[in-house]
Amino acid sequence: MGIVAGLDSSPDFTRIVVCDADTGAVLRQGYAPHPMEGAESVGGRPSDVDPQAWLLSLGEAAGGGLLEGVQAIGVSSQQNAVVPLDSQGNTVRPAMVGGDKRAQVAAADLIDAVGGREAWAQAVGCVPQAAQPVTKLRWLAKNEPEAAARTTVLLQAHDWLVWQLLGRPVRRTTDRGGASGTGYWSAATGGYRPDLVELALGHQAMLPEVIGPSDAAGTTPEGLLISAGTGETMAAALGLGIGHGDAVVSLGASGSVMAVHHEALVDQSGMITSLADATGMHLPVVTTLNAVRTLRGAAELIGAPDLEALSDLAMKSTPGSHGLVMLPYLEGERTPNLPHTAGTLAGLRRESMKPEHFARAAFEGMLCGLADALDVLRGRGVEVRRIFLLGAAAELSAVQAAAPALFGAQVVVPQPADYAAIGAARQAAWALGVSQGTLDPRTPPAWQGAAAQILDPGEERAVGQAVRQQYVSVREQTHPGAFRT
């Protein structure tokens, strides 16, 4: 079929990979940071960004003939960015990106306006949070009413980039994956909720057409096919090659667990965010507020210089940490919903009061918290046979030693790679193959899977379940009834 490219425009940079369309082998790649001069920041990260910065870094990353011979390109981009446009297609203000804590009050307002968390979960499969586009629109209406009044079109980052690459046509498109994170599109019904846009923004606005996973958004005058594009999470899932029976556990400061499922899950508690993936399936996601921040806090407390040292120390202990149990709710917690609580250290005895047992308890507490999130999905009928473990902390020996037994499943630790860009390229190859009549519009091309380390629970499974039970007992004693799977 030839060669295709995948472009990932993250919050900080543009990464481009050029791949063989048949095998997915990466042939060449480009990179450039976004120029961020003049970007407004909240809490240390940009919150208001001129989208032109994304185009400038795209041009730089594609320099030196990188895209020569490429027949199709896919675009992955940061999620939750809102690009408000006026009737001429110009931005009315910089794009609102990132977590954006400014919008926390707006999120609470919206939840109340629709009748609570359950009503939102029923309407669009998620409860408004500060990061989401719908919440940012509410903030805009309240704080910049003139800009809100001039807004007639709403795009996300990947929608805007695709539209620019196609020469700003009249038709504007998005995909199910990107739309499902907005707070005004439902993965369950496959449709927009314009009433929620009006509630947030104060008036109606034009929304991009949601096209199918293997559809093309269009073709440039030079004949380059542009695929639908998607959000970074969905692109990374496509790049990793996850499918039914697979889950992904991401270890950032906070944690997330998502799995491929055949239907959208409506969760009245709001613990599950019901996203769509980039293949026509669904990606229910459960997040925890505390993952690697638990390890960093533990390292600081006992004077370990870094996480590798904390891991080495934890390996000197044994499963169960000599009875020490850490509930890692350092920032409060979302799963279970305990926003105002603190962490707990239980099981202190003279023999357990050693740095290695405390270190091990931090790792086990973090992983048991994520296992709770996995159980939310399993409790709703989501099959989990294999777990992809992502993030730098996945390389730590203490994580790899404990995770398979605590999760009760095979754990796959993929080698670091630009999976979002690779997923965007795979989507481009799919759209190209469908346009040429060589690929099925229902099935993405079969590319080589991610190179990975495979870890099986083996004989440790029973030990892991005993450690989980120890953790669950302390959680139920400390927060009775807070957790319902």
C-alpha positions as a printed Julia matrix, in Angstrom:
485×3 Matrix{Float64}:
   0.0     0.0    0.0
   2.93    2.39   0.46
   3.73    4.69   3.36
   1.59    6.68   5.79
   2.26    9.17   8.56
   0.9     9.71  12.06
   1.06   13.08  13.74
   0.68   13.47  17.52
   0.24   17.04  18.73
   0.66   16.71  22.51
   0.45   19.61  25.01
   4.18   20.31  24.56
   5.33   19.1   21.15
   4.52   17.59  17.76
   5.81   14.1   16.98
   5.48   12.61  13.49
   6.17    9.0   12.53
   6.26    7.7    8.95
   5.31    4.03   8.75
   5.05    1.21   6.25
   1.31    0.99   5.59
   1.28   -2.83   5.56
   3.41   -3.71   8.6
   3.48   -0.54  10.72
   7.3    -0.51  10.78
   8.5     3.03  11.63
  10.64    4.28   8.72
  11.47    7.8    9.91
  10.31   10.36  12.45
  10.3    14.05  13.26
   9.9    16.13  16.41
   9.5    19.78  17.37
   8.37   21.55  20.57
   5.46   23.97  20.41
   6.6    27.61  20.56
   4.95   28.74  23.79
   5.94   32.41  24.07
   2.98   34.4   25.31
   0.93   31.35  26.36
  -1.07   32.02  29.53
  -0.33   29.58  32.36
  -2.35   28.36  35.32
  -0.53   26.24  37.9
   2.67   26.06  35.86
   1.19   24.59  32.65
  -0.17   26.52  29.66
  -3.93   27.01  29.85
  -4.45   29.42  26.93
  -2.55   28.6   23.74
  -2.68   30.12  20.27
  -3.42   27.11  18.01
  -0.99   28.56  15.46
   1.74   27.21  17.77
   0.59   23.69  16.9
   0.88   24.45  13.17
   4.33   25.99  13.58
   5.72   22.95  15.39
   3.98   20.67  12.86
   5.79   22.45  10.03
   9.12   22.18  11.84
   8.64   18.49  12.71
   7.77   17.73   9.07
  10.84   19.54   7.74
  13.62   18.01   5.67
  11.27   16.12   3.35
   9.93   13.89   6.16
   6.54   13.47   4.46
   7.92   12.8    0.97
   6.02    9.91  -0.63
   3.43    9.76   2.17
  -0.04    8.9    0.84
  -2.16    9.44   3.96
  -1.79   11.08   7.34
  -3.64   10.66  10.64
  -3.81   13.27  13.41
  -3.8    12.54  17.12
  -3.9    15.43  19.55
  -4.2    16.4   23.18
  -7.68   15.91  24.55
  -9.85   18.5   26.31
  -8.59   21.46  24.25
 -11.38   23.76  23.01
 -10.83   25.99  19.97
 -13.7    28.54  19.78
 -14.15   30.03  16.3
 -16.18   32.95  15.01
 -18.35   32.95  11.88
 -15.26   33.63   9.7
 -13.37   30.62  11.09
 -11.0    32.75  13.19
 -10.24   31.97  16.83
 -12.14   34.3   19.15
  -9.56   33.72  21.88
  -6.64   31.33  22.45
  -7.51   27.63  22.75
  -8.35   26.54  26.29
  -6.2    23.5   27.05
  -5.17   21.2   29.9
  -6.66   20.59  33.32
  -7.55   24.26  33.77
  -8.41   24.55  37.48
 -10.1    27.88  36.69
 -13.1    25.84  35.59
 -13.68   23.91  38.84
 -16.55   26.17  39.92
 -18.03   25.92  36.42
 -17.99   22.1   36.7
 -19.93   22.23  39.97
 -22.39   24.7   38.41
 -23.06   22.39  35.47
 -23.52   19.33  37.67
 -26.14   21.2   39.71
 -27.83   22.68  36.63
 -28.61   19.26  35.13
 -29.63   17.6   38.39
 -26.51   15.95  39.77
 -23.82   13.43  38.84
 -26.27   10.66  37.95
 -28.12   12.86  35.46
 -24.86   13.67  33.67
 -23.73   10.04  33.62
 -27.07    9.12  32.07
 -26.9    11.97  29.52
 -23.36   11.68  28.15
 -21.58    8.92  30.08
 -19.43   11.24  32.19
 -19.64   13.81  34.98
 -18.23   17.29  34.18
 -14.68   17.96  35.39
 -12.57   21.09  35.11
 -10.65   19.77  32.1
 -13.62   18.97  29.89
 -14.68   21.16  26.97
 -18.27   21.53  28.24
 -16.96   22.93  31.52
 -14.57   25.32  29.79
 -17.5    26.66  27.77
 -19.35   27.41  31.0
 -16.26   29.22  32.32
 -16.02   31.19  29.07
 -19.67   32.28  29.23
 -19.28   33.44  32.83
 -15.87   35.11  32.59
 -15.51   36.26  28.97
 -19.1    36.79  27.81
 -18.09   38.84  24.73
 -15.83   36.03  23.47
 -18.56   33.48  24.25
 -21.13   35.52  22.3
 -18.84   35.64  19.23
 -18.25   31.87  19.31
 -20.21   30.15  16.54
 -18.14   26.97  15.95
 -16.53   24.59  18.47
 -13.57   22.39  17.56
 -11.11   20.29  19.53
  -7.37   20.3   18.83
  -7.35   17.37  16.38
 -10.49   18.67  14.62
  -8.8    22.05  14.12
  -5.55   20.53  12.84
  -7.37   18.27  10.35
  -9.4    21.28   9.16
  -6.22   23.32   8.67
  -4.45   20.51   6.78
  -7.43   20.29   4.42
  -7.34   24.04   3.71
 -10.22   25.08   6.03
 -13.11   23.54   4.05
 -16.78   24.28   4.82
 -17.17   20.76   6.22
 -15.64   20.26   9.66
 -15.25   16.75  11.08
 -14.29   14.86  14.22
 -14.35   11.22  15.33
 -16.19    9.26  18.03
 -13.12    9.1   20.26
 -12.57   12.84  20.4
 -16.28   13.64  20.62
 -16.77   11.28  23.57
 -14.54   13.41  25.81
 -16.35   16.7   25.23
 -19.19   16.33  27.72
 -21.75   17.07  25.0
 -21.63   13.86  22.91
 -22.87   10.5   24.16
 -21.0     7.3   23.32
 -24.17    5.36  24.23
 -26.44    7.11  21.71
 -23.75    8.2   19.22
 -25.21   11.7   19.15
 -24.55   15.25  20.33
 -26.47   16.97  23.11
 -26.78   20.54  21.73
 -28.88   21.45  24.77
 -25.82   20.92  26.98
 -23.73   23.17  24.71
 -26.41   25.84  25.05
 -26.55   25.34  28.82
 -22.78   25.82  29.06
 -22.1    28.49  26.43
 -25.39   30.37  26.61
 -26.32   29.73  22.97
 -26.05   27.1   20.24
 -22.84   26.59  18.25
 -21.92   24.52  15.19
 -20.34   21.18  16.05
 -18.16   19.07  13.74
 -19.65   16.09  11.91
 -18.72   12.79  13.6
 -17.35   10.47  10.91
 -16.6     6.75  11.11
 -13.29    5.27  12.34
 -12.08    4.28   8.86
 -13.56    7.28   7.02
 -11.39    9.96   5.45
 -11.92   13.56   6.55
 -10.85   14.6    3.07
  -7.98   14.9    0.62
  -5.61   17.84   0.23
  -5.22   19.52  -3.22
  -1.9    17.61  -3.48
  -3.74   14.29  -3.1
  -2.76   13.52   0.53
  -5.6    11.64   2.25
  -6.38   12.83   5.8
  -8.06   10.3    8.11
 -10.63   11.13  10.78
  -8.09   11.85  13.54
  -8.72   11.17  17.23
  -7.68   12.0   20.79
  -4.33   10.93  22.22
  -5.81    8.24  24.49
  -7.67    6.57  21.62
  -4.68    6.89  19.27
  -2.35    5.3   21.84
  -4.81    2.4   22.27
  -4.81    1.91  18.48
  -1.02    2.14  18.37
  -0.63   -0.44  21.15
  -3.0    -2.76  19.33
  -5.28   -3.37  22.32
  -8.51   -5.21  21.7
 -11.33   -7.04  23.46
 -10.09   -8.52  26.76
  -7.31   -5.94  27.11
  -7.03   -3.18  29.7
  -4.49   -0.36  30.0
  -3.25    0.86  33.39
  -1.46    4.22  33.13
   0.9     5.2   35.92
   1.15    8.97  36.05
   1.01   11.17  39.16
  -2.62   10.04  39.12
  -3.68    6.74  37.59
  -6.17    5.56  35.01
  -7.57    2.2   33.98
  -9.33    1.74  30.66
 -10.46   -1.33  28.78
 -11.93   -2.19  25.4
 -15.61   -3.09  25.67
 -18.38   -3.8   23.16
 -20.84   -1.26  24.59
 -20.94    2.08  26.37
 -21.3     1.79  30.14
 -23.68    4.16  31.9
 -22.45    4.43  35.47
 -24.76    6.23  37.88
 -22.0     6.77  40.44
 -19.92    8.68  37.89
 -16.83    6.53  38.58
 -16.75    5.33  34.96
 -16.17    7.79  32.12
 -17.67    6.26  29.0
 -15.38    7.1   26.09
 -15.45    5.72  22.54
 -12.31    4.32  20.91
 -10.93    4.83  17.41
 -12.17    1.49  16.03
 -15.92    1.54  16.71
 -15.67   -0.06  20.17
 -15.83    1.62  23.59
 -13.21    2.64  26.17
 -14.69    2.83  29.67
 -12.17    4.65  31.9
 -11.81    4.74  35.68
  -9.33    7.16  37.23
  -7.59    7.35  40.59
  -6.12   10.56  41.95
  -3.12    8.8   43.47
  -0.57    6.7   41.62
   3.08    7.73  41.25
   2.52   10.7   43.59
   2.16    8.01  46.31
   5.63    6.69  45.48
   7.18   10.16  45.35
   5.7    11.01  48.74
   6.97    7.75  50.22
  10.46    8.36  48.82
  10.57   11.86  50.33
   9.38   10.62  53.72
  12.12    8.01  54.13
  14.82    9.94  52.3
  15.1     7.7   49.22
  16.85    9.76  46.5
  14.59    8.56  43.67
  11.95    5.99  42.73
  14.57    3.43  41.67
  16.03    3.54  45.18
  12.53    3.22  46.69
  11.9     0.2   44.43
  15.17   -1.45  45.43
  14.26   -0.94  49.08
  10.76   -2.39  48.58
  12.27   -5.51  47.03
  13.99   -6.24  50.38
  10.53   -6.67  51.96
   8.02   -9.43  51.18
   4.46   -9.48  49.78
   2.11   -7.99  52.37
   4.8    -5.63  53.73
   4.86   -7.42  57.14
   1.24   -6.37  57.69
   1.67   -2.7   56.73
  -1.18   -1.39  54.56
  -1.23    2.03  52.91
  -4.47    3.5   51.59
  -2.87    5.96  49.16
  -5.59    8.65  49.25
  -3.08   11.5   49.55
  -5.08   13.94  47.38
  -8.47   12.62  48.41
  -9.74   10.02  45.93
 -12.13    9.58  43.01
 -12.25    5.76  43.11
 -13.77    5.34  45.66
 -15.38    8.8   45.74
 -13.71   10.26  48.86
 -12.72   13.78  47.76
 -11.93   15.13  51.22
 -10.22   12.17  52.83
  -6.5    11.58  53.51
  -4.23    8.57  53.24
  -4.02    5.88  55.92
  -1.15    3.73  57.18
  -2.41    0.68  59.08
  -0.8    -2.38  60.65
   2.05   -0.66  62.46
   3.91   -3.08  64.71
   7.42   -2.86  66.02
   8.68   -5.45  63.51
   6.98   -3.75  60.55
   8.46   -0.29  61.27
  11.32   -0.57  58.8
  11.95    1.5   55.65
  11.75   -1.51  53.33
   8.28   -2.51  54.6
   7.04    1.08  54.28
   8.43    1.24  50.73
   6.73   -2.04  49.81
   3.44   -0.82  51.34
   3.58    2.28  49.12
   3.93    0.14  45.96
   1.24   -2.31  47.09
  -1.1     0.54  48.11
  -0.73    2.25  44.74
  -1.32   -0.99  42.82
  -4.24   -2.08  45.03
  -5.87    1.31  44.43
  -5.57    0.67  40.69
  -6.83   -2.91  41.18
  -9.93   -1.36  42.82
 -10.41    0.7   39.64
 -10.03   -2.47  37.54
 -12.67   -4.16  39.7
 -15.13   -1.34  38.92
 -14.87   -2.36  35.25
 -14.88   -6.1   35.95
 -17.97   -5.6   38.13
 -19.76   -4.21  35.07
 -18.96   -7.23  32.91
 -15.79   -5.93  31.25
 -13.49   -8.84  30.42
  -9.86   -8.3   31.45
  -7.44  -11.04  30.38
  -4.35   -8.93  29.73
  -3.2    -5.62  31.22
  -0.88   -3.17  29.46
   1.1    -1.2   32.05
   2.21    2.25  30.85
   4.35    5.03  32.31
   7.96    5.31  33.45
   7.09    3.68  36.81
   6.08    0.49  34.94
   9.81   -0.19  34.5
  10.44   -0.31  38.28
  11.26   -3.79  39.6
   8.88   -3.45  42.58
   5.98   -2.62  40.23
   6.77   -5.53  37.92
   7.16   -7.94  40.85
   3.81   -7.08  42.45
   1.48   -6.02  39.61
   0.63   -9.4   37.97
  -0.38  -11.05  41.26
  -2.28   -8.0   42.58
  -4.12   -7.48  39.27
  -4.72  -11.22  38.85
  -3.87  -11.16  35.14
  -1.02  -11.23  32.66
   0.79   -7.87  32.59
   2.36   -6.49  29.42
   4.99   -3.75  29.75
   5.47   -2.27  26.25
   8.79   -0.75  25.27
   8.63    3.06  25.28
   7.47    4.35  21.87
   5.31    7.09  20.37
   2.15    5.0   20.51
  -0.24    7.91  19.9
   1.62    8.88  16.7
   1.79    5.2   15.65
  -1.95    4.86  16.28
  -2.61    7.94  14.15
  -0.54    6.39  11.36
  -2.44    3.1   11.68
  -5.7     5.03  11.32
  -4.29    6.7    8.19
  -3.36    3.3    6.73
  -6.88    2.06   7.49
  -8.56    5.01   5.75
  -6.17    4.66   2.8
  -6.85    0.91   2.46
 -10.61    1.43   2.63
 -10.43    4.19  -0.01
  -8.47    1.81  -2.27
 -10.81   -1.11  -1.58
  -8.09   -3.27   0.01
  -9.2    -3.08   3.68
 -12.46   -3.81   5.51
 -13.99   -0.6    6.95
 -14.8    -2.55  10.14
 -11.29   -3.89  10.83
  -8.09   -1.85  11.19
  -4.93   -3.1    9.45
  -3.09   -5.86  11.31
   0.18   -4.22  12.32
   2.99   -5.69  14.38
   2.14   -5.49  18.08
   4.18   -3.41  20.48
   7.49   -4.95  21.55
   6.93   -5.78  25.22
   7.89   -7.65  28.36
   5.28  -10.25  29.41
   4.75  -10.89  33.15
   2.47  -13.71  34.36
   1.11  -14.02  37.92
   1.86  -17.76  37.94
   2.12  -19.26  41.42
   2.1   -15.79  43.0
  -1.6   -15.27  42.17
  -2.8   -16.65  45.53
  -0.27  -14.52  47.41
  -1.43  -11.45  45.47
  -5.06  -12.11  46.33
  -4.14  -12.39  50.04
  -2.39   -9.0   49.86
  -5.45   -7.52  48.1
  -7.7    -8.92  50.82
  -5.51   -7.35  53.49
  -5.85   -4.01  51.68
  -9.62   -4.37  51.17
 -10.13   -5.16  54.87
  -8.35   -1.96  55.91
 -10.24    0.08  53.29
 -13.62   -1.24  54.43
 -12.76   -0.68  58.08
 -11.58    2.86  57.45
 -14.21    3.89  54.87
 -17.12    1.48  55.32
 -19.35    1.22  52.26
 -17.4     3.82  50.27
 -16.5     1.38  47.53
 -19.11   -0.44  45.49
 -18.13   -2.53  42.46
